[in-house]
Amino acid sequence: MDETLAEFIKRTILKIPMTEMMTVLKAWDFLSEKQLQTVNFRQRKESLVHDLVLLCEEKCASVHDAALLDIIYTQFHRHQKVWDVFQMSKEPGEDIDLFDMEQFKSSFVKILRRALKNVTVSFRDAEENSVWIRIAWGTQYRKPNQYKPVYVVYYSQTPYVFTSSCQLKSNIPLLGQNFETHNTTVPLQERTLELDIHMDSRIIHENRIEKERVQRVTQETFGDYPQPRLEFAQYKLETKFKSDFNGDILAERKEPLRCLIKFSSPHLLEALKALAPAGIADAPLSPLLTCIPNKGMNYFKIRDK
Amino acid sequence: MSVLRPLDKQPGLNTATILLVGTEDALLQQLADSMLKEDCASELKVHLARSLPLPSNVNRPRIDLIVFVVNLHSKYSLRNVEESLRHVDTTFFLGKVGFLITGAGREGHCSIHRNTVVRLARTYRSPLLFCDLEVEGFRATVAQRLVRMLQICAGHVPGVSALNLLSLLRSSENPALEDV
């Protein structure tokens, strides 16, 4: 096993938190039970990793084994990545093909290899008919860089593909969505109105009815479940300037004003949901903001009618 | 009547009622809690309202002091206060109205200029207090001041009336800032 590979395996294992170490190694299924038993998991992490790497060397781990470990680590830590979603569209007249996973994988590799020889492609099947594809890119003269792979997750029964790095900007970006598998067994969260926490009778809320209306409208708009994680929304305005004042210079302009508004947040949709209850905006919010989950878009162009 | 008047009701025995008006309910709630923690001989009542006018079919005590809360981070909160001010009778502005401004500490987030609220308070001849309500220590201090002001406005401090307090507060202002 060459040095660079050993180093890569070492760094990948080092990333794994100690609490997850056993789970990840078992999922990897490369080192046998017997081998794992020979390792002391209570020692310091550096020494543990050192021992594990030696075992990998004994078993002659390959680049593909290491790549598989990387996929498993990323699957456990998918929330740490920013994902773009692409929606595949069908040409009119195309039939729905029966999907064969193995055929998909082999043609995928073939297509990539045709473009570039130095590429490492690895697959791992996952839940709900999905496949995780890890691609490490090299160049014509350099071996693939294993430290900057791209992940593609394809749910075969859907037209959606998630990618983890967008070096190639495509034409139809959808939501940058953290794909939690929306489990219908998640129980409805208990919604406690903040009013109930402060039961001091010396505090009287004059606008209780309004508060309840705002909560109701917010719930109708956003629902009870956590919002999909979105990090930004962008609005390109090409509209004429509208003003209440007569004789405003800007209002006389014939050309539309061009302006770009970008909202960014660690969790944009939850932030929007919190606006009206926090008293920062009126409820209901502008449909330009609330339509994001329905339309599945977060890039908008707004023009005058 | 949709206009608040200071003397349209009988006072409650030993009761002092403050009305906090502002869009950010969480901040008002915290301020109310801080005020009620203060040791006070009077029985305090805190009414929280998002805006004026207040709902009309409600039985409420006489309001002794109105404090309008503006968050410098939110133009929406300023607009709300400006609209609410229209529903307050002019006689309230004889020492029974105050403005409380929060958010000045985080200048990068401010979308309202300090001078705007200074001018607002001056227009309405009412005291202006700055306090970052999100900071517990500052909030406790302003709560203390508001409780003292409230007691005076309710007439619970012998020898000092709301109007006395108002002129005391005004004379300590920089004379250059007075009427332009």
GROMACS .gro file of C-alpha atoms in nm:
model
  485
    1MET     CA    1   0.000   0.000   0.000
    2ASP     CA    2   0.164   0.324  -0.099
    3GLU     CA    3   0.226   0.617   0.132
    4THR     CA    4  -0.030   0.854  -0.013
    5LEU     CA    5  -0.305   0.594   0.023
    6ALA     CA    6  -0.203   0.516   0.380
    7GLU     CA    7  -0.207   0.886   0.458
    8PHE     CA    8  -0.552   0.925   0.303
    9ILE     CA    9  -0.693   0.634   0.503
   10LYS     CA   10  -0.535   0.771   0.819
   11ARG     CA   11  -0.686   1.117   0.768
   12THR     CA   12  -1.027   0.975   0.683
   13ILE     CA   13  -1.037   0.762   0.997
   14LEU     CA   14  -0.915   1.057   1.204
   15LYS     CA   15  -1.217   1.259   1.096
   16ILE     CA   16  -1.456   1.003   1.244
   17PRO     CA   17  -1.567   1.100   1.596
   18MET     CA   18  -1.484   0.836   1.858
   19THR     CA   19  -1.853   0.788   1.934
   20GLU     CA   20  -1.917   0.678   1.578
   21MET     CA   21  -1.596   0.485   1.520
   22MET     CA   22  -1.731   0.133   1.572
   23THR     CA   23  -2.048   0.201   1.374
   24VAL     CA   24  -1.861   0.339   1.077
   25LEU     CA   25  -1.601   0.063   1.073
   26LYS     CA   26  -1.875  -0.200   1.089
   27ALA     CA   27  -2.063  -0.032   0.806
   28TRP     CA   28  -1.741  -0.027   0.606
   29ASP     CA   29  -1.706  -0.399   0.659
   30PHE     CA   30  -1.347  -0.403   0.534
   31LEU     CA   31  -1.171  -0.503   0.855
   32SER     CA   32  -1.301  -0.830   0.993
   33GLU     CA   33  -1.449  -0.880   1.339
   34LYS     CA   34  -1.135  -1.071   1.434
   35GLN     CA   35  -0.909  -0.788   1.326
   36LEU     CA   36  -1.118  -0.527   1.507
   37GLN     CA   37  -1.102  -0.733   1.823
   38THR     CA   38  -0.725  -0.707   1.824
   39VAL     CA   39  -0.744  -0.330   1.850
   40ASN     CA   40  -0.776  -0.142   2.176
   41PHE     CA   41  -1.055   0.111   2.125
   42ARG     CA   42  -0.994   0.277   2.457
   43GLN     CA   43  -0.652   0.416   2.371
   44ARG     CA   44  -0.582   0.768   2.250
   45LYS     CA   45  -0.727   0.842   1.909
   46GLU     CA   46  -0.393   0.887   1.730
   47SER     CA   47  -0.270   0.547   1.848
   48LEU     CA   48  -0.602   0.384   1.761
   49VAL     CA   49  -0.591   0.527   1.411
   50HIS     CA   50  -0.230   0.414   1.374
   51ASP     CA   51  -0.330   0.057   1.463
   52LEU     CA   52  -0.625   0.062   1.228
   53VAL     CA   53  -0.411   0.183   0.939
   54LEU     CA   54  -0.164  -0.100   1.002
   55LEU     CA   55  -0.453  -0.346   0.980
   56CYS     CA   56  -0.562  -0.189   0.652
   57GLU     CA   57  -0.208  -0.233   0.521
   58GLU     CA   58  -0.210  -0.598   0.624
   59LYS     CA   59  -0.526  -0.647   0.430
   60CYS     CA   60  -0.394  -0.451   0.131
   61ALA     CA   61  -0.657  -0.185   0.119
   62SER     CA   62  -0.706  -0.031  -0.222
   63VAL     CA   63  -0.809   0.316  -0.332
   64HIS     CA   64  -1.161   0.188  -0.376
   65ASP     CA   65  -1.179   0.059  -0.022
   66ALA     CA   66  -1.060   0.393   0.104
   67ALA     CA   67  -1.313   0.572  -0.117
   68LEU     CA   68  -1.589   0.356   0.025
   69LEU     CA   69  -1.488   0.455   0.378
   70ASP     CA   70  -1.502   0.818   0.271
   71ILE     CA   71  -1.854   0.771   0.134
   72ILE     CA   72  -1.969   0.614   0.460
   73TYR     CA   73  -1.819   0.897   0.663
   74THR     CA   74  -1.993   1.151   0.439
   75GLN     CA   75  -2.323   0.968   0.465
   76PHE     CA   76  -2.301   1.000   0.841
   77HIS     CA   77  -2.213   1.368   0.810
   78ARG     CA   78  -2.422   1.472   0.514
   79HIS     CA   79  -2.543   1.774   0.706
   80GLN     CA   80  -2.196   1.923   0.693
   81LYS     CA   81  -2.210   1.958   0.320
   82VAL     CA   82  -2.401   2.202   0.106
   83TRP     CA   83  -2.603   2.023  -0.158
   84ASP     CA   84  -2.745   2.139  -0.487
   85VAL     CA   85  -3.048   1.968  -0.629
   86PHE     CA   86  -3.099   1.916  -0.998
   87GLN     CA   87  -3.419   1.805  -1.156
   88MET     CA   88  -3.389   1.596  -1.466
   89SER     CA   89  -3.644   1.668  -1.732
   90LYS     CA   90  -3.766   1.425  -1.988
   91GLU     CA   91  -3.781   1.505  -2.357
   92PRO     CA   92  -4.136   1.489  -2.483
   93GLY     CA   93  -4.201   1.150  -2.632
   94GLU     CA   94  -3.945   0.963  -2.422
   95ASP     CA   95  -4.068   0.653  -2.248
   96ILE     CA   96  -4.001   0.580  -1.888
   97ASP     CA   97  -3.715   0.332  -1.900
   98LEU     CA   98  -3.694   0.049  -1.658
   99PHE     CA   99  -3.408   0.137  -1.433
  100ASP     CA  100  -3.124  -0.109  -1.388
  101MET     CA  101  -2.883  -0.005  -1.118
  102GLU     CA  102  -2.587  -0.209  -1.240
  103GLN     CA  103  -2.627  -0.087  -1.595
  104PHE     CA  104  -2.650   0.269  -1.468
  105LYS     CA  105  -2.330   0.233  -1.271
  106SER     CA  106  -2.128   0.083  -1.552
  107SER     CA  107  -2.241   0.338  -1.810
  108PHE     CA  108  -2.177   0.618  -1.559
  109VAL     CA  109  -1.817   0.505  -1.515
  110LYS     CA  110  -1.770   0.458  -1.888
  111ILE     CA  111  -1.888   0.808  -1.966
  112LEU     CA  112  -1.661   0.961  -1.705
  113ARG     CA  113  -1.360   0.758  -1.810
  114ARG     CA  114  -1.410   0.861  -2.169
  115ALA     CA  115  -1.377   1.221  -2.065
  116LEU     CA  116  -1.091   1.175  -1.822
  117LYS     CA  117  -0.871   0.878  -1.743
  118ASN     CA  118  -0.762   0.995  -1.401
  119VAL     CA  119  -1.079   0.968  -1.206
  120THR     CA  120  -1.185   0.751  -0.914
  121VAL     CA  121  -1.551   0.655  -0.916
  122SER     CA  122  -1.711   0.465  -0.632
  123PHE     CA  123  -2.069   0.363  -0.563
  124ARG     CA  124  -2.261   0.276  -0.254
  125ASP     CA  125  -2.627   0.188  -0.246
  126ALA     CA  126  -2.831   0.354   0.022
  127GLU     CA  127  -3.184   0.391   0.150
  128GLU     CA  128  -3.492   0.439  -0.069
  129ASN     CA  129  -3.340   0.317  -0.394
  130SER     CA  130  -3.068   0.574  -0.388
  131VAL     CA  131  -2.707   0.544  -0.487
  132TRP     CA  132  -2.420   0.752  -0.358
  133ILE     CA  133  -2.151   0.821  -0.614
  134ARG     CA  134  -1.814   0.951  -0.512
  135ILE     CA  135  -1.596   1.106  -0.780
  136ALA     CA  136  -1.240   1.210  -0.721
  137TRP     CA  137  -1.106   1.418  -1.007
  138GLY     CA  138  -0.756   1.425  -1.142
  139THR     CA  139  -0.617   1.585  -1.454
  140GLN     CA  140  -0.465   1.445  -1.768
  141TYR     CA  141  -0.129   1.417  -1.596
  142ARG     CA  142  -0.218   1.399  -1.229
  143LYS     CA  143  -0.376   1.128  -1.022
  144PRO     CA  144  -0.714   1.196  -0.868
  145ASN     CA  145  -0.722   1.424  -0.566
  146GLN     CA  146  -0.890   1.209  -0.302
  147TYR     CA  147  -0.928   1.498  -0.063
  148LYS     CA  148  -1.171   1.696  -0.277
  149PRO     CA  149  -1.423   1.451  -0.410
  150VAL     CA  150  -1.762   1.536  -0.547
  151TYR     CA  151  -2.062   1.344  -0.421
  152VAL     CA  152  -2.365   1.274  -0.632
  153VAL     CA  153  -2.670   1.115  -0.480
  154TYR     CA  154  -2.928   0.981  -0.717
  155TYR     CA  155  -3.269   0.859  -0.609
  156SER     CA  156  -3.346   0.623  -0.892
  157GLN     CA  157  -3.724   0.642  -0.865
  158THR     CA  158  -3.723   1.021  -0.889
  159PRO     CA  159  -3.590   1.278  -1.133
  160TYR     CA  160  -3.377   1.436  -0.861
  161VAL     CA  161  -3.002   1.434  -0.827
  162PHE     CA  162  -2.809   1.591  -0.541
  163THR     CA  163  -2.453   1.707  -0.581
  164SER     CA  164  -2.216   1.824  -0.316
  165SER     CA  165  -1.990   2.066  -0.501
  166CYS     CA  166  -2.093   2.297  -0.774
  167GLN     CA  167  -1.781   2.374  -0.966
  168LEU     CA  168  -1.982   2.326  -1.282
  169LYS     CA  169  -2.277   2.564  -1.265
  170SER     CA  170  -2.565   2.400  -1.435
  171ASN     CA  171  -2.866   2.569  -1.592
  172ILE     CA  172  -3.135   2.447  -1.362
  173PRO     CA  173  -3.025   2.472  -1.004
  174LEU     CA  174  -3.305   2.389  -0.770
  175LEU     CA  175  -3.301   2.418  -0.396
  176GLY     CA  176  -2.973   2.374  -0.211
  177GLN     CA  177  -3.146   2.122   0.001
  178ASN     CA  178  -3.038   1.917   0.293
  179PHE     CA  179  -3.207   1.594   0.209
  180GLU     CA  180  -3.355   1.461   0.528
  181THR     CA  181  -3.562   1.161   0.442
  182HIS     CA  182  -3.898   1.292   0.544
  183ASN     CA  183  -4.008   1.017   0.767
  184THR     CA  184  -4.380   1.003   0.819
  185THR     CA  185  -4.326   0.843   1.157
  186VAL     CA  186  -4.184   1.167   1.299
  187PRO     CA  187  -4.438   1.281   1.554
  188LEU     CA  188  -4.598   1.622   1.528
  189GLN     CA  189  -4.406   1.862   1.746
  190GLU     CA  190  -4.587   1.994   2.045
  191ARG     CA  191  -4.661   2.353   1.962
  192THR     CA  192  -4.658   2.560   2.274
  193LEU     CA  193  -4.767   2.918   2.237
  194GLU     CA  194  -4.510   3.133   2.415
  195LEU     CA  195  -4.796   3.301   2.597
  196ASP     CA  196  -4.838   2.995   2.815
  197ILE     CA  197  -4.489   3.006   2.959
  198HIS     CA  198  -4.543   3.337   3.133
  199MET     CA  199  -4.848   3.292   3.346
  200ASP     CA  200  -4.790   3.602   3.557
  201SER     CA  201  -5.134   3.754   3.586
  202ARG     CA  202  -4.989   4.101   3.619
  203ILE     CA  203  -4.888   4.088   3.252
  204ILE     CA  204  -5.174   4.134   3.012
  205HIS     CA  205  -5.144   4.083   2.639
  206GLU     CA  206  -5.372   4.331   2.470
  207ASN     CA  207  -5.339   4.179   2.126
  208ARG     CA  208  -5.385   3.815   2.212
  209ILE     CA  209  -5.630   3.764   1.929
  210GLU     CA  210  -5.390   3.915   1.680
  211LYS     CA  211  -5.108   3.699   1.814
  212GLU     CA  212  -5.318   3.390   1.769
  213ARG     CA  213  -5.406   3.497   1.417
  214VAL     CA  214  -5.039   3.539   1.332
  215GLN     CA  215  -4.959   3.194   1.473
  216ARG     CA  216  -5.243   3.043   1.274
  217VAL     CA  217  -5.144   3.211   0.948
  218THR     CA  218  -4.782   3.109   1.000
  219GLN     CA  219  -4.884   2.753   1.064
  220GLU     CA  220  -5.106   2.749   0.754
  221THR     CA  221  -4.824   2.883   0.542
  222PHE     CA  222  -4.533   2.684   0.674
  223GLY     CA  223  -4.686   2.378   0.835
  224ASP     CA  224  -4.579   2.207   1.154
  225TYR     CA  225  -4.278   2.013   1.037
  226PRO     CA  226  -3.928   2.159   1.023
  227GLN     CA  227  -3.859   2.346   0.702
  228PRO     CA  228  -3.617   2.214   0.441
  229ARG     CA  229  -3.278   2.362   0.498
  230LEU     CA  230  -3.214   2.636   0.249
  231GLU     CA  231  -2.927   2.878   0.268
  232PHE     CA  232  -3.018   3.151   0.028
  233ALA     CA  233  -3.278   3.292  -0.206
  234GLN     CA  234  -3.211   3.538  -0.480
  235TYR     CA  235  -3.446   3.783  -0.649
  236LYS     CA  236  -3.352   3.965  -0.964
  237LEU     CA  237  -3.575   4.266  -1.007
  238GLU     CA  238  -3.629   4.431  -1.340
  239THR     CA  239  -3.914   4.657  -1.260
  240LYS     CA  240  -3.991   5.020  -1.302
  241PHE     CA  241  -3.956   5.235  -0.995
  242LYS     CA  242  -4.287   5.301  -0.823
  243SER     CA  243  -4.325   5.597  -0.597
  244ASP     CA  244  -4.598   5.762  -0.396
  245PHE     CA  245  -4.453   6.105  -0.459
  246ASN     CA  246  -4.541   6.282  -0.780
  247GLY     CA  247  -4.258   6.418  -0.983
  248ASP     CA  248  -4.006   6.175  -0.845
  249ILE     CA  249  -3.707   6.163  -1.077
  250LEU     CA  250  -3.670   5.788  -1.050
  251ALA     CA  251  -4.036   5.731  -1.133
  252GLU     CA  252  -3.987   5.905  -1.465
  253ARG     CA  253  -3.731   5.657  -1.583
  254LYS     CA  254  -3.854   5.453  -1.875
  255GLU     CA  255  -3.611   5.168  -1.830
  256PRO     CA  256  -3.666   4.927  -1.548
  257LEU     CA  257  -3.435   4.943  -1.250
  258ARG     CA  258  -3.217   4.641  -1.218
  259CYS     CA  259  -3.152   4.520  -0.872
  260LEU     CA  260  -3.044   4.198  -0.707
  261ILE     CA  261  -3.167   4.098  -0.364
  262LYS     CA  262  -3.013   3.803  -0.192
  263PHE     CA  263  -3.134   3.656   0.134
  264SER     CA  264  -2.891   3.429   0.309
  265SER     CA  265  -2.916   3.247   0.636
  266PRO     CA  266  -2.798   2.925   0.796
  267HIS     CA  267  -3.163   2.819   0.775
  268LEU     CA  268  -3.355   3.062   0.556
  269LEU     CA  269  -3.702   2.904   0.561
  270GLU     CA  270  -3.705   2.871   0.940
  271ALA     CA  271  -3.599   3.236   0.961
  272LEU     CA  272  -3.885   3.340   0.732
  273LYS     CA  273  -4.125   3.132   0.939
  274ALA     CA  274  -4.009   3.314   1.253
  275LEU     CA  275  -4.051   3.665   1.111
  276ALA     CA  276  -4.420   3.725   1.181
  277PRO     CA  277  -4.433   3.563   1.528
  278ALA     CA  278  -4.126   3.766   1.625
  279GLY     CA  279  -4.305   4.085   1.522
  280ILE     CA  280  -4.055   4.172   1.252
  281ALA     CA  281  -4.299   4.141   0.964
  282ASP     CA  282  -4.671   4.126   0.899
  283ALA     CA  283  -4.850   3.799   0.851
  284PRO     CA  284  -4.911   3.673   0.590
  285LEU     CA  285  -4.569   3.718   0.439
  286SER     CA  286  -4.522   3.819   0.082
  287PRO     CA  287  -4.598   3.528  -0.150
  288LEU     CA  288  -4.262   3.590  -0.314
  289LEU     CA  289  -4.105   3.451   0.002
  290THR     CA  290  -4.356   3.183   0.091
  291CYS     CA  291  -4.373   3.027  -0.254
  292ILE     CA  292  -4.017   2.893  -0.231
  293PRO     CA  293  -4.102   2.541  -0.109
  294ASN     CA  294  -4.407   2.509  -0.337
  295LYS     CA  295  -4.234   2.620  -0.651
  296GLY     CA  296  -3.913   2.444  -0.565
  297MET     CA  297  -3.718   2.749  -0.675
  298ASN     CA  298  -3.495   2.990  -0.501
  299TYR     CA  299  -3.383   3.200  -0.794
  300PHE     CA  300  -3.648   3.443  -0.912
  301LYS     CA  301  -3.669   3.702  -1.185
  302ILE     CA  302  -3.933   3.962  -1.129
  303ARG     CA  303  -4.052   4.178  -1.413
  304ASP     CA  304  -4.339   4.417  -1.453
  305LYS     CA  305  -4.646   4.259  -1.603
  306MET     CA  306  -6.313   5.538   2.200
  307SER     CA  307  -6.009   5.452   2.001
  308VAL     CA  308  -5.797   5.726   2.155
  309LEU     CA  309  -5.623   5.666   2.486
  310ARG     CA  310  -5.685   5.932   2.745
  311PRO     CA  311  -5.498   5.955   3.072
  312LEU     CA  312  -5.776   6.049   3.305
  313ASP     CA  313  -6.083   5.881   3.164
  314LYS     CA  314  -6.098   5.622   3.440
  315GLN     CA  315  -6.075   5.603   3.813
  316PRO     CA  316  -5.739   5.486   3.942
  317GLY     CA  317  -5.719   5.149   4.110
  318LEU     CA  318  -5.620   5.141   4.474
  319ASN     CA  319  -5.241   5.144   4.496
  320THR     CA  320  -5.226   5.021   4.137
  321ALA     CA  321  -4.992   5.149   3.871
  322THR     CA  322  -5.036   5.032   3.513
  323ILE     CA  323  -4.787   5.067   3.233
  324LEU     CA  324  -4.859   5.001   2.868
  325LEU     CA  325  -4.567   4.884   2.656
  326VAL     CA  326  -4.624   4.923   2.284
  327GLY     CA  327  -4.392   4.754   2.037
  328THR     CA  328  -4.381   4.495   1.759
  329GLU     CA  329  -4.134   4.255   1.914
  330ASP     CA  330  -4.335   4.069   2.168
  331ALA     CA  331  -4.045   3.867   2.306
  332LEU     CA  332  -3.859   4.183   2.406
  333LEU     CA  333  -4.167   4.338   2.563
  334GLN     CA  334  -4.228   4.019   2.756
  335GLN     CA  335  -3.875   4.016   2.891
  336LEU     CA  336  -3.898   4.381   2.992
  337ALA     CA  337  -4.227   4.315   3.166
  338ASP     CA  338  -4.071   4.028   3.360
  339SER     CA  339  -3.777   4.247   3.461
  340MET     CA  340  -4.008   4.522   3.581
  341LEU     CA  341  -4.218   4.286   3.789
  342LYS     CA  342  -3.906   4.157   3.962
  343GLU     CA  343  -3.850   4.501   4.112
  344ASP     CA  344  -3.942   4.564   4.471
  345CYS     CA  345  -4.225   4.808   4.462
  346ALA     CA  346  -4.478   4.928   4.714
  347SER     CA  347  -4.736   4.977   4.442
  348GLU     CA  348  -4.916   4.695   4.271
  349LEU     CA  349  -4.779   4.687   3.920
  350LYS     CA  350  -4.961   4.586   3.608
  351VAL     CA  351  -4.797   4.560   3.269
  352HIS     CA  352  -5.000   4.565   2.952
  353LEU     CA  353  -4.832   4.459   2.631
  354ALA     CA  354  -4.966   4.573   2.298
  355ARG     CA  355  -4.833   4.534   1.951
  356SER     CA  356  -4.989   4.857   1.835
  357LEU     CA  357  -5.263   5.106   1.903
  358PRO     CA  358  -5.558   5.135   1.905
  359LEU     CA  359  -5.623   4.878   2.173
  360PRO     CA  360  -5.916   4.639   2.139
  361SER     CA  361  -6.218   4.839   2.250
  362ASN     CA  362  -6.443   4.588   2.420
  363VAL     CA  363  -6.200   4.514   2.702
  364ASN     CA  364  -6.217   4.620   3.062
  365ARG     CA  365  -5.880   4.755   3.156
  366PRO     CA  366  -5.740   4.970   3.432
  367ARG     CA  367  -5.637   5.331   3.389
  368ILE     CA  368  -5.306   5.351   3.209
  369ASP     CA  369  -5.053   5.563   3.392
  370LEU     CA  370  -4.758   5.547   3.157
  371ILE     CA  371  -4.718   5.447   2.794
  372VAL     CA  372  -4.376   5.342   2.670
  373PHE     CA  373  -4.327   5.302   2.297
  374VAL     CA  374  -4.050   5.057   2.212
  375VAL     CA  375  -3.858   5.099   1.888
  376ASN     CA  376  -3.592   4.862   1.765
  377LEU     CA  377  -3.330   5.045   1.561
  378HIS     CA  378  -3.283   4.727   1.360
  379SER     CA  379  -3.638   4.737   1.232
  380LYS     CA  380  -3.799   5.013   1.029
  381TYR     CA  381  -4.118   4.817   1.075
  382SER     CA  382  -4.107   4.879   1.449
  383LEU     CA  383  -4.065   5.253   1.397
  384ARG     CA  384  -4.350   5.275   1.150
  385ASN     CA  385  -4.568   5.084   1.392
  386VAL     CA  386  -4.494   5.327   1.673
  387GLU     CA  387  -4.553   5.629   1.449
  388GLU     CA  388  -4.894   5.496   1.352
  389SER     CA  389  -4.981   5.407   1.710
  390LEU     CA  390  -4.896   5.755   1.835
  391ARG     CA  391  -5.199   5.888   1.649
  392HIS     CA  392  -5.423   5.703   1.888
  393VAL     CA  393  -5.295   5.876   2.199
  394ASP     CA  394  -5.462   6.187   2.331
  395THR     CA  395  -5.237   6.493   2.355
  396THR     CA  396  -5.285   6.516   2.731
  397PHE     CA  397  -5.093   6.194   2.767
  398PHE     CA  398  -4.782   6.374   2.652
  399LEU     CA  399  -4.762   6.572   2.973
  400GLY     CA  400  -4.514   6.330   3.121
  401LYS     CA  401  -4.702   6.005   3.076
  402VAL     CA  402  -4.537   5.889   2.756
  403GLY     CA  403  -4.184   5.769   2.704
  404PHE     CA  404  -3.982   5.622   2.420
  405LEU     CA  405  -3.753   5.327   2.471
  406ILE     CA  406  -3.502   5.252   2.199
  407THR     CA  407  -3.328   4.918   2.171
  408GLY     CA  408  -3.065   4.784   1.935
  409ALA     CA  409  -2.823   5.075   1.942
  410GLY     CA  410  -2.544   4.849   2.065
  411ARG     CA  411  -2.522   4.656   1.740
  412GLU     CA  412  -2.459   4.941   1.502
  413GLY     CA  413  -2.409   4.718   1.201
  414HIS     CA  414  -2.767   4.599   1.227
  415CYS     CA  415  -2.925   4.941   1.263
  416SER     CA  416  -3.143   5.054   0.976
  417ILE     CA  417  -3.280   5.354   1.160
  418HIS     CA  418  -3.062   5.647   1.241
  419ARG     CA  419  -3.035   5.752   1.601
  420ASN     CA  420  -3.136   6.106   1.510
  421THR     CA  421  -3.468   5.985   1.377
  422VAL     CA  422  -3.579   5.863   1.716
  423VAL     CA  423  -3.426   6.162   1.891
  424ARG     CA  424  -3.638   6.384   1.670
  425LEU     CA  425  -3.945   6.170   1.733
  426ALA     CA  426  -3.908   6.204   2.108
  427ARG     CA  427  -3.849   6.575   2.079
  428THR     CA  428  -4.158   6.619   1.859
  429TYR     CA  429  -4.368   6.454   2.123
  430ARG     CA  430  -4.192   6.632   2.410
  431SER     CA  431  -4.128   6.304   2.581
  432PRO     CA  432  -3.829   6.138   2.744
  433LEU     CA  433  -3.612   5.907   2.540
  434LEU     CA  434  -3.433   5.610   2.690
  435PHE     CA  435  -3.178   5.393   2.517
  436CYS     CA  436  -3.136   5.037   2.631
  437ASP     CA  437  -3.035   4.713   2.465
  438LEU     CA  438  -3.323   4.507   2.593
  439GLU     CA  439  -3.155   4.185   2.491
  440VAL     CA  440  -2.884   4.235   2.751
  441GLU     CA  441  -3.011   4.129   3.090
  442GLY     CA  442  -2.809   4.374   3.297
  443PHE     CA  443  -2.914   4.676   3.091
  444ARG     CA  444  -3.270   4.556   3.083
  445ALA     CA  445  -3.281   4.528   3.462
  446THR     CA  446  -3.151   4.884   3.495
  447VAL     CA  447  -3.407   5.032   3.258
  448ALA     CA  448  -3.678   4.826   3.423
  449GLN     CA  449  -3.588   4.990   3.752
  450ARG     CA  450  -3.610   5.337   3.597
  451LEU     CA  451  -3.943   5.259   3.436
  452VAL     CA  452  -4.086   5.135   3.763
  453ARG     CA  453  -3.986   5.461   3.935
  454MET     CA  454  -4.131   5.664   3.647
  455LEU     CA  455  -4.448   5.460   3.661
  456GLN     CA  456  -4.492   5.517   4.031
  457ILE     CA  457  -4.458   5.891   3.980
  458CYS     CA  458  -4.700   5.890   3.687
  459ALA     CA  459  -4.952   5.697   3.894
  460GLY     CA  460  -4.924   5.961   4.164
  461HIS     CA  461  -4.775   5.725   4.421
  462VAL     CA  462  -4.478   5.943   4.501
  463PRO     CA  463  -4.584   6.233   4.720
  464GLY     CA  464  -4.478   6.573   4.595
  465VAL     CA  465  -4.372   6.461   4.249
  466SER     CA  466  -4.608   6.455   3.953
  467ALA     CA  467  -4.559   6.330   3.600
  468LEU     CA  468  -4.524   6.686   3.480
  469ASN     CA  469  -4.260   6.762   3.744
  470LEU     CA  470  -4.064   6.462   3.631
  471LEU     CA  471  -4.094   6.564   3.271
  472SER     CA  472  -3.952   6.910   3.333
  473LEU     CA  473  -3.675   6.763   3.545
  474LEU     CA  474  -3.579   6.526   3.265
  475ARG     CA  475  -3.599   6.797   3.002
  476SER     CA  476  -3.385   7.048   3.181
  477SER     CA  477  -3.099   6.802   3.190
  478GLU     CA  478  -3.099   6.778   2.811
  479ASN     CA  479  -2.841   6.964   2.611
  480PRO     CA  480  -2.999   7.306   2.546
  481ALA     CA  481  -2.871   7.301   2.188
  482LEU     CA  482  -3.101   7.010   2.117
  483GLU     CA  483  -3.408   7.201   2.228
  484ASP     CA  484  -3.662   7.342   1.985
  485VAL     CA  485  -3.518   7.403   1.644
   0.00000   0.00000   0.00000
